[in-house]
mmCIF file of C-alpha atoms in Angstrom:
data_model
loop_
_atom_site.group_PDB
_atom_site.id
_atom_site.type_symbol
_atom_site.label_atom_id
_atom_site.label_comp_id
_atom_site.label_asym_id
_atom_site.label_seq_id
_atom_site.Cartn_x
_atom_site.Cartn_y
_atom_site.Cartn_z
ATOM 1 C CA MET W 1 -4.790 -32.381 35.585
ATOM 2 C CA PRO W 2 -6.395 -33.623 32.330
ATOM 3 C CA GLU W 3 -4.343 -33.741 29.125
ATOM 4 C CA PRO W 4 -4.765 -30.327 27.432
ATOM 5 C CA ARG W 5 -7.282 -30.355 24.592
ATOM 6 C CA VAL W 6 -6.820 -26.688 23.767
ATOM 7 C CA LEU W 7 -3.776 -24.464 23.735
ATOM 8 C CA VAL W 8 -4.816 -20.848 24.334
ATOM 9 C CA VAL W 9 -2.200 -18.373 23.112
ATOM 10 C CA VAL W 10 -2.287 -14.746 24.258
ATOM 11 C CA PRO W 11 0.276 -12.518 22.507
ATOM 12 C CA THR W 12 1.099 -9.355 24.433
ATOM 13 C CA LEU W 13 3.142 -6.219 23.906
ATOM 14 C CA ALA W 14 2.145 -3.975 26.818
ATOM 15 C CA ALA W 15 1.476 -6.781 29.358
ATOM 16 C CA GLY W 16 -0.415 -4.411 31.636
ATOM 17 C CA PRO W 17 -3.606 -4.687 33.708
ATOM 18 C CA ARG W 18 -5.602 -5.736 30.614
ATOM 19 C CA LEU W 19 -3.501 -8.879 30.336
ATOM 20 C CA VAL W 20 -4.273 -9.763 33.955
ATOM 21 C CA GLU W 21 -8.025 -9.398 33.266
ATOM 22 C CA CYS W 22 -7.638 -11.665 30.256
ATOM 23 C CA LEU W 23 -5.767 -14.342 32.199
ATOM 24 C CA VAL W 24 -8.258 -14.286 35.058
ATOM 25 C CA SER W 25 -11.028 -14.977 32.534
ATOM 26 C CA LEU W 26 -9.080 -17.990 31.243
ATOM 27 C CA LEU W 27 -8.493 -19.221 34.783
ATOM 28 C CA ASN W 28 -12.282 -19.232 35.215
ATOM 29 C CA GLN W 29 -13.061 -21.333 32.127
ATOM 30 C CA THR W 30 -15.478 -24.213 32.697
ATOM 31 C CA GLU W 31 -13.385 -26.342 30.326
ATOM 32 C CA ARG W 32 -10.411 -27.379 32.423
ATOM 33 C CA ALA W 33 -8.394 -29.306 29.804
ATOM 34 C CA ILE W 34 -6.618 -26.198 28.528
ATOM 35 C CA GLU W 35 -3.109 -24.827 28.645
ATOM 36 C CA VAL W 36 -2.432 -21.093 28.409
ATOM 37 C CA THR W 37 0.709 -19.532 26.972
ATOM 38 C CA VAL W 38 1.425 -15.815 27.068
ATOM 39 C CA VAL W 39 3.861 -14.781 24.348
ATOM 40 C CA ASP W 40 5.678 -11.623 25.421
ATOM 41 C CA ASN W 41 6.643 -9.531 22.387
ATOM 42 C CA SER W 42 7.808 -6.572 24.487
ATOM 43 C CA GLY W 43 11.458 -7.623 24.667
ATOM 44 C CA GLN W 44 11.397 -6.285 28.232
ATOM 45 C CA ARG W 45 10.025 -9.278 30.184
ATOM 46 C CA LEU W 46 6.844 -7.336 30.938
ATOM 47 C CA ALA W 47 4.667 -10.446 31.173
ATOM 48 C CA ARG W 48 6.773 -11.771 34.051
ATOM 49 C CA GLN W 49 6.633 -8.368 35.708
ATOM 50 C CA ALA W 50 2.832 -8.614 35.436
ATOM 51 C CA ASP W 51 3.149 -11.995 37.191
ATOM 52 C CA ALA W 52 1.369 -13.852 34.367
ATOM 53 C CA GLU W 53 2.535 -17.232 35.686
ATOM 54 C CA ARG W 54 0.559 -16.651 38.882
ATOM 55 C CA PHE W 55 -2.585 -17.117 36.776
ATOM 56 C CA GLY W 56 -1.522 -20.515 35.473
ATOM 57 C CA ALA W 57 0.006 -19.318 32.217
ATOM 58 C CA ALA W 58 3.332 -20.338 30.737
ATOM 59 C CA VAL W 59 5.368 -17.373 29.481
ATOM 60 C CA LEU W 60 7.293 -17.420 26.220
ATOM 61 C CA GLU W 61 9.541 -14.399 25.722
ATOM 62 C CA ASN W 62 10.691 -12.959 22.408
ATOM 63 C CA PRO W 63 13.722 -10.624 22.247
ATOM 64 C CA ARG W 64 11.642 -8.051 20.352
ATOM 65 C CA ASN W 65 8.199 -7.613 18.807
ATOM 66 C CA LEU W 66 8.005 -10.392 16.202
ATOM 67 C CA GLY W 67 4.341 -9.769 15.413
ATOM 68 C CA PHE W 68 1.048 -11.517 16.130
ATOM 69 C CA GLY W 69 1.490 -14.493 13.800
ATOM 70 C CA ALA W 70 5.042 -15.304 14.902
ATOM 71 C CA ALA W 71 3.936 -15.218 18.545
ATOM 72 C CA ILE W 72 1.099 -17.677 17.931
ATOM 73 C CA ASN W 73 3.291 -19.964 15.828
ATOM 74 C CA ALA W 74 6.062 -20.158 18.419
ATOM 75 C CA ALA W 75 3.682 -21.262 21.161
ATOM 76 C CA PHE W 76 1.838 -23.703 18.895
ATOM 77 C CA ARG W 77 5.061 -25.503 17.972
ATOM 78 C CA LEU W 78 5.730 -26.233 21.654
ATOM 79 C CA SER W 79 2.332 -27.841 22.254
ATOM 80 C CA ARG W 80 0.634 -31.065 21.146
ATOM 81 C CA ALA W 81 -2.934 -29.995 21.964
ATOM 82 C CA PRO W 82 -5.365 -30.920 19.156
ATOM 83 C CA PHE W 83 -6.871 -27.408 19.103
ATOM 84 C CA LEU W 84 -5.426 -23.898 19.158
ATOM 85 C CA ALA W 85 -7.323 -20.896 20.523
ATOM 86 C CA THR W 86 -6.096 -17.347 19.958
ATOM 87 C CA LEU W 87 -7.094 -14.497 22.242
ATOM 88 C CA ASN W 88 -6.066 -10.850 22.304
ATOM 89 C CA ASP W 89 -4.601 -9.608 25.580
ATOM 90 C CA ASP W 90 -7.245 -6.848 25.708
ATOM 91 C CA ALA W 91 -10.102 -9.375 25.611
ATOM 92 C CA VAL W 92 -12.052 -11.073 28.400
ATOM 93 C CA ALA W 93 -13.624 -14.479 27.732
ATOM 94 C CA GLN W 94 -16.853 -15.574 29.375
ATOM 95 C CA PRO W 95 -16.538 -18.840 31.378
ATOM 96 C CA ASP W 96 -18.062 -21.109 28.701
ATOM 97 C CA TRP W 97 -16.003 -19.658 25.825
ATOM 98 C CA ILE W 98 -13.694 -22.633 25.248
ATOM 99 C CA ARG W 99 -16.353 -25.244 26.028
ATOM 100 C CA ALA W 100 -18.783 -23.749 23.489
ATOM 101 C CA LEU W 101 -16.105 -23.640 20.782
ATOM 102 C CA LEU W 102 -15.062 -27.246 21.436
ATOM 103 C CA ARG W 103 -18.647 -28.467 21.375
ATOM 104 C CA ALA W 104 -19.225 -26.827 18.002
ATOM 105 C CA ILE W 105 -16.037 -27.939 16.242
ATOM 106 C CA GLU W 106 -16.130 -31.529 17.525
ATOM 107 C CA ALA W 107 -19.621 -31.912 16.068
ATOM 108 C CA ARG W 108 -18.345 -30.879 12.616
ATOM 109 C CA PRO W 109 -15.365 -32.892 11.283
ATOM 110 C CA ASP W 110 -15.374 -30.675 8.159
ATOM 111 C CA ALA W 111 -14.808 -27.533 10.265
ATOM 112 C CA GLY W 112 -11.261 -26.366 10.852
ATOM 113 C CA MET W 113 -12.057 -23.030 12.528
ATOM 114 C CA CYS W 114 -14.608 -21.400 14.809
ATOM 115 C CA ALA W 115 -15.492 -17.732 15.162
ATOM 116 C CA SER W 116 -16.567 -16.383 18.550
ATOM 117 C CA GLN W 117 -19.209 -13.782 19.296
ATOM 118 C CA VAL W 118 -16.849 -10.905 20.089
ATOM 119 C CA ARG W 119 -18.552 -7.974 21.816
ATOM 120 C CA LEU W 120 -17.246 -4.482 22.377
ATOM 121 C CA MET W 121 -16.202 -4.124 26.004
ATOM 122 C CA ASP W 122 -18.899 -2.677 28.286
ATOM 123 C CA GLU W 123 -21.278 -2.131 25.351
ATOM 124 C CA ASP W 124 -24.272 -4.033 24.027
ATOM 125 C CA ARG W 125 -22.708 -4.031 20.549
ATOM 126 C CA LEU W 126 -20.687 -6.483 18.544
ATOM 127 C CA ASP W 127 -17.066 -6.275 17.548
ATOM 128 C CA SER W 128 -17.328 -9.319 15.270
ATOM 129 C CA ALA W 129 -19.379 -12.395 14.438
ATOM 130 C CA GLY W 130 -16.886 -13.746 11.936
ATOM 131 C CA MET W 131 -15.381 -11.778 9.064
ATOM 132 C CA LEU W 132 -16.447 -10.348 5.694
ATOM 133 C CA ILE W 133 -14.357 -9.467 2.638
ATOM 134 C CA ALA W 134 -14.592 -6.810 -0.091
ATOM 135 C CA ARG W 135 -13.655 -7.202 -3.743
ATOM 136 C CA ASP W 136 -10.396 -5.304 -3.160
ATOM 137 C CA GLY W 137 -9.381 -7.655 -0.314
ATOM 138 C CA SER W 138 -10.345 -5.362 2.561
ATOM 139 C CA THR W 139 -11.714 -7.408 5.459
ATOM 140 C CA LYS W 140 -14.142 -6.220 8.113
ATOM 141 C CA GLN W 141 -15.849 -7.688 11.131
ATOM 142 C CA ARG W 142 -19.313 -9.062 10.399
ATOM 143 C CA GLY W 143 -21.913 -7.307 12.527
ATOM 144 C CA HIS W 144 -19.498 -4.681 13.875
ATOM 145 C CA GLY W 145 -21.420 -2.145 15.966
ATOM 146 C CA GLU W 146 -24.688 -4.077 15.765
ATOM 147 C CA ALA W 147 -26.738 -5.671 18.554
ATOM 148 C CA PRO W 148 -25.560 -9.184 19.567
ATOM 149 C CA ALA W 149 -29.169 -10.405 19.428
ATOM 150 C CA ARG W 150 -29.057 -10.110 15.624
ATOM 151 C CA TYR W 151 -26.344 -12.792 15.541
ATOM 152 C CA ASP W 152 -27.647 -15.328 18.029
ATOM 153 C CA ARG W 153 -27.719 -18.456 15.816
ATOM 154 C CA PRO W 154 -24.870 -20.813 14.856
ATOM 155 C CA GLU W 155 -24.063 -20.654 11.147
ATOM 156 C CA ASN W 156 -21.233 -20.913 8.673
ATOM 157 C CA ALA W 157 -18.854 -17.949 8.489
ATOM 158 C CA LEU W 158 -16.054 -17.118 6.069
ATOM 159 C CA PHE W 159 -13.317 -17.217 8.722
ATOM 160 C CA PRO W 160 -12.857 -16.001 12.310
ATOM 161 C CA SER W 161 -11.265 -12.887 13.715
ATOM 162 C CA GLY W 162 -7.977 -13.901 15.324
ATOM 163 C CA SER W 163 -8.891 -11.797 18.354
ATOM 164 C CA ALA W 164 -10.871 -14.809 19.642
ATOM 165 C CA ALA W 165 -10.760 -17.925 17.465
ATOM 166 C CA LEU W 166 -10.391 -21.691 17.590
ATOM 167 C CA TYR W 167 -8.385 -23.696 15.029
ATOM 168 C CA ARG W 168 -8.034 -27.439 14.509
ATOM 169 C CA ARG W 169 -4.427 -28.704 14.651
ATOM 170 C CA ALA W 170 -5.031 -31.100 11.748
ATOM 171 C CA MET W 171 -5.988 -28.136 9.561
ATOM 172 C CA LEU W 172 -2.952 -26.090 10.584
ATOM 173 C CA GLU W 173 -0.619 -29.011 9.955
ATOM 174 C CA GLU W 174 -2.105 -29.330 6.466
ATOM 175 C CA ILE W 175 -2.161 -25.684 5.326
ATOM 176 C CA GLY W 176 0.609 -24.167 7.450
ATOM 177 C CA LEU W 177 0.568 -21.688 10.313
ATOM 178 C CA PHE W 178 0.161 -17.899 10.344
ATOM 179 C CA ASP W 179 2.237 -16.118 7.688
ATOM 180 C CA GLU W 180 4.769 -14.215 9.798
ATOM 181 C CA ASN W 181 5.504 -11.700 7.015
ATOM 182 C CA PHE W 182 2.133 -10.057 7.714
ATOM 183 C CA PHE W 183 3.488 -8.991 11.150
ATOM 184 C CA LEU W 184 0.343 -7.119 12.194
ATOM 185 C CA TYR W 185 -3.239 -7.304 10.840
ATOM 186 C CA CYS W 186 -4.822 -9.599 8.220
ATOM 187 C CA GLU W 187 -2.764 -12.661 9.142
ATOM 188 C CA ASP W 188 -5.995 -14.244 10.411
ATOM 189 C CA SER W 189 -7.677 -13.401 7.085
ATOM 190 C CA ASP W 190 -4.834 -15.013 5.150
ATOM 191 C CA LEU W 191 -4.969 -18.153 7.286
ATOM 192 C CA GLY W 192 -8.743 -18.299 6.932
ATOM 193 C CA LEU W 193 -8.691 -17.995 3.137
ATOM 194 C CA ARG W 194 -5.943 -20.613 2.820
ATOM 195 C CA ALA W 195 -8.098 -22.937 4.917
ATOM 196 C CA ARG W 196 -11.125 -22.302 2.706
ATOM 197 C CA TRP W 197 -9.108 -23.069 -0.438
ATOM 198 C CA ALA W 198 -8.197 -26.388 1.205
ATOM 199 C CA GLY W 199 -11.890 -27.170 1.765
ATOM 200 C CA TRP W 200 -12.175 -26.517 5.499
ATOM 201 C CA GLU W 201 -15.330 -24.869 6.887
ATOM 202 C CA CYS W 202 -15.736 -22.211 9.582
ATOM 203 C CA ILE W 203 -18.495 -22.133 12.207
ATOM 204 C CA TYR W 204 -19.767 -19.029 13.968
ATOM 205 C CA VAL W 205 -20.529 -19.956 17.608
ATOM 206 C CA PRO W 206 -22.710 -17.297 19.308
ATOM 207 C CA GLU W 207 -22.474 -19.033 22.716
ATOM 208 C CA ALA W 208 -18.692 -18.470 22.711
ATOM 209 C CA VAL W 209 -18.689 -14.895 24.004
ATOM 210 C CA VAL W 210 -15.669 -12.631 24.412
ATOM 211 C CA GLU W 211 -15.556 -8.933 25.271
ATOM 212 C CA HIS W 212 -12.875 -6.974 23.434
ATOM 213 C CA ARG W 213 -11.393 -3.486 23.616
ATOM 214 C CA TYR W 214 -11.302 -2.737 19.883
ATOM 215 C CA SER W 215 -7.904 -1.602 18.467
ATOM 216 C CA GLU W 216 -6.617 -0.602 21.894
ATOM 217 C CA THR W 217 -3.023 -1.576 21.103
ATOM 218 C CA ALA W 218 -2.363 0.063 17.708
ATOM 219 C CA GLY W 219 -5.199 2.595 17.761
ATOM 220 C CA ALA W 220 -8.428 2.583 15.782
ATOM 221 C CA ALA W 221 -7.079 4.927 13.067
ATOM 222 C CA SER W 222 -3.328 5.178 13.605
ATOM 223 C CA PRO W 223 -0.671 5.509 10.872
ATOM 224 C CA LEU W 224 0.729 2.152 11.996
ATOM 225 C CA LYS W 225 -2.603 0.418 11.496
ATOM 226 C CA ALA W 226 -3.297 2.208 8.199
ATOM 227 C CA TYR W 227 0.033 1.070 6.741
ATOM 228 C CA TYR W 228 -0.186 -2.581 7.752
ATOM 229 C CA VAL W 229 -3.853 -2.933 6.826
ATOM 230 C CA GLU W 230 -3.179 -1.540 3.327
ATOM 231 C CA ARG W 231 0.057 -3.465 2.778
ATOM 232 C CA ASN W 232 -1.385 -6.715 4.063
ATOM 233 C CA ARG W 233 -4.534 -6.315 1.965
ATOM 234 C CA LEU W 234 -2.227 -6.476 -1.051
ATOM 235 C CA PHE W 235 -0.413 -9.488 0.413
ATOM 236 C CA LEU W 236 -3.774 -11.178 0.992
ATOM 237 C CA ILE W 237 -5.183 -10.811 -2.514
ATOM 238 C CA THR W 238 -1.902 -11.739 -4.192
ATOM 239 C CA LYS W 239 -1.784 -15.010 -2.288
ATOM 240 C CA ASN W 240 -5.454 -15.913 -2.171
ATOM 241 C CA PHE W 241 -7.717 -14.233 -4.731
ATOM 242 C CA PRO W 242 -8.821 -16.193 -7.813
ATOM 243 C CA ALA W 243 -7.206 -14.826 -10.987
ATOM 244 C CA LEU W 244 -10.268 -12.900 -12.198
ATOM 245 C CA TRP W 245 -10.843 -11.372 -8.761
ATOM 246 C CA LEU W 246 -7.184 -10.425 -8.564
ATOM 247 C CA ALA W 247 -7.300 -8.735 -11.972
ATOM 248 C CA VAL W 248 -10.191 -6.421 -11.037
ATOM 249 C CA ALA W 249 -9.150 -5.802 -7.408
ATOM 250 C CA PRO W 250 -7.331 -2.520 -8.268
ATOM 251 C CA LEU W 251 -10.592 -1.085 -9.650
ATOM 252 C CA PHE W 252 -12.389 -1.890 -6.414
ATOM 253 C CA ALA W 253 -9.487 -0.406 -4.441
ATOM 254 C CA LEU W 254 -9.900 2.840 -6.390
ATOM 255 C CA ALA W 255 -13.603 2.771 -5.544
ATOM 256 C CA ARG W 256 -12.762 2.345 -1.857
ATOM 257 C CA TYR W 257 -10.327 5.290 -1.983
ATOM 258 C CA PHE W 258 -13.137 7.378 -3.494
ATOM 259 C CA TRP W 259 -15.533 6.367 -0.723
ATOM 260 C CA HIS W 260 -12.862 7.093 1.894
ATOM 261 C CA ALA W 261 -12.605 10.638 0.486
ATOM 262 C CA PHE W 262 -16.386 10.934 0.535
ATOM 263 C CA SER W 263 -16.541 9.650 4.125
ATOM 264 C CA ILE W 264 -14.032 12.325 5.198
ATOM 265 C CA LEU W 265 -16.497 14.971 3.953
ATOM 266 C CA GLU W 266 -19.275 13.243 5.891
ATOM 267 C CA GLY W 267 -17.077 12.984 8.995
ATOM 268 C CA ARG W 268 -17.358 9.213 9.419
ATOM 269 C CA GLY W 269 -15.285 6.120 8.784
ATOM 270 C CA SER W 270 -11.637 5.322 9.476
ATOM 271 C CA ALA W 271 -10.293 8.017 7.125
ATOM 272 C CA ALA W 272 -12.316 10.689 8.938
ATOM 273 C CA ARG W 273 -11.056 9.422 12.313
ATOM 274 C CA PHE W 274 -7.517 9.614 10.929
ATOM 275 C CA ARG W 275 -8.068 13.261 9.946
ATOM 276 C CA ARG W 276 -9.546 14.098 13.349
ATOM 277 C CA GLN W 277 -6.190 13.136 14.840
ATOM 278 C CA ARG W 278 -4.742 16.117 12.950
ATOM 279 C CA ARG W 279 -3.285 13.883 10.254
ATOM 280 C CA SER W 280 -3.267 15.191 6.695
ATOM 281 C CA THR W 281 -4.744 13.624 3.575
ATOM 282 C CA LEU W 282 -1.247 13.806 2.090
ATOM 283 C CA GLU W 283 -0.028 11.517 4.875
ATOM 284 C CA LEU W 284 -2.730 8.999 3.944
ATOM 285 C CA VAL W 285 -1.586 9.102 0.316
ATOM 286 C CA PHE W 286 2.019 8.545 1.406
ATOM 287 C CA ILE W 287 0.974 5.540 3.530
ATOM 288 C CA VAL W 288 -0.807 3.990 0.530
ATOM 289 C CA LEU W 289 2.229 4.524 -1.715
ATOM 290 C CA ARG W 290 4.567 3.089 0.895
ATOM 291 C CA ALA W 291 2.336 0.037 1.264
ATOM 292 C CA HIS W 292 2.397 -0.566 -2.495
ATOM 293 C CA CYS W 293 6.188 -0.259 -2.591
ATOM 294 C CA ALA W 294 6.483 -2.863 0.170
ATOM 295 C CA TRP W 295 4.104 -5.124 -1.759
ATOM 296 C CA LEU W 296 6.253 -4.861 -4.892
ATOM 297 C CA PHE W 297 9.342 -5.772 -2.867
ATOM 298 C CA HIS W 298 7.643 -8.917 -1.524
ATOM 299 C CA LEU W 299 5.871 -9.836 -4.766
ATOM 300 C CA PRO W 300 8.204 -12.704 -5.827
ATOM 301 C CA SER W 301 7.817 -14.523 -2.501
ATOM 302 C CA LEU W 302 4.065 -13.835 -2.419
ATOM 303 C CA TRP W 303 3.702 -15.358 -5.878
ATOM 304 C CA ARG W 304 5.566 -18.497 -4.810
ATOM 305 C CA LYS W 305 3.204 -18.830 -1.859
ATOM 306 C CA ARG W 306 0.226 -18.342 -4.173
ATOM 307 C CA ARG W 307 1.371 -21.164 -6.409
ATOM 308 C CA SER W 308 1.694 -23.463 -3.403
ATOM 309 C CA ILE W 309 -1.825 -22.587 -2.186
ATOM 310 C CA MET W 310 -3.357 -23.186 -5.620
ATOM 311 C CA ALA W 311 -1.495 -26.481 -6.022
ATOM 312 C CA ARG W 312 -3.163 -27.830 -2.854
ATOM 313 C CA ALA W 313 -6.600 -26.260 -3.434
ATOM 314 C CA ARG W 314 -9.680 -28.472 -3.193
ATOM 315 C CA LEU W 315 -12.034 -25.730 -4.412
ATOM 316 C CA SER W 316 -12.179 -24.515 -7.992
ATOM 317 C CA PRO W 317 -11.634 -20.767 -8.600
ATOM 318 C CA GLY W 318 -15.328 -20.470 -9.469
ATOM 319 C CA ALA W 319 -16.437 -22.126 -6.241
ATOM 320 C CA PHE W 320 -14.022 -19.985 -4.234
ATOM 321 C CA GLY W 321 -15.372 -16.828 -5.905
ATOM 322 C CA ARG W 322 -18.926 -17.835 -4.999
ATOM 323 C CA LEU W 323 -17.801 -18.404 -1.415
ATOM 324 C CA LEU W 324 -16.328 -14.887 -1.256
ATOM 325 C CA LYS W 325 -19.516 -13.403 -2.742
ATOM 326 C CA ALA W 326 -21.587 -15.148 -0.053
ATOM 327 C CA HIS W 327 -19.576 -13.321 2.638
ATOM 328 C CA ALA W 328 -18.997 -10.007 0.859
ATOM 329 C CA ILE W 329 -19.018 -6.401 2.016
ATOM 330 C CA SER W 330 -19.027 -3.457 -0.378
ATOM 331 C CA THR W 331 -16.119 -1.027 -0.593
ATOM 332 C CA ARG W 332 -18.499 1.771 0.351
ATOM 333 C CA GLU W 333 -19.416 -0.073 3.569
ATOM 334 C CA VAL W 334 -15.716 -0.671 4.292
ATOM 335 C CA ALA W 335 -14.976 3.057 3.993
ATOM 336 C CA ALA W 336 -17.912 3.962 6.250
ATOM 337 C CA LEU W 337 -16.808 1.715 9.150
#
């Protein structure tokens, strides 16, 4: 067996039939120099009950759900592979997924990350072709819902979606691993922005195809997702936005709240989906307030992390702002998705 070049980490909570599909797709990879670790966050040994080891995966068990980032970090620390791939347990990778990512990143020493072409399962539409960011720190999948043919060329991206990404070990050892305080959502955005501050590039690799069941675990518009996305947006901008962008971010957040209200009237967007689940607007307001309270509680530690990121930055604030503008999405577009 060749020395592993890539560690593939699959965090799981439900460890059901979807996990088995995922592991079968990894077993069928054309790149053989990989090791696969399933990190079981269920606290109930569900991955072993699903017989994950039968598909060539090592199983790492946590006593409870420690979150996406903590799961990835734990597995990464036990490996010496020069590359880390992350894959959601509700995703299925095409056979050349790892090989295409390796080919792209090894041709670019300046690249620390690769974004896959992530398609919606059983649909001819994209989930993501890399990520975009709004002026309030909201992040969205580039190309979400569009035809894959529109994103068929390799190009630079801002950072990858952690649902199917490749990271260089040298980059992670320099900037640090996933921030475990995020717990759920936006930890990939935080890692990506920290990498960009440090001067690392990201490549979008359209040949690296993965099919993904979008938001199957937490729900596309659940209270759980709404809380963590809003709280972690605040974490993200506090740590990573240039000072001028950080100062005006609240104004853009207010604009997004307005467009969310407008989208409810139009019956589209995440806020409208939330309401269709018989959730009230008052509950949405409470979630936003709760997220801001949590942000205030964590503010001292977030500010210390910000200072550390800025101390190591290779980009100037102006250059970083131009980078964000090149991969921007408007708050109105965010609300409509």
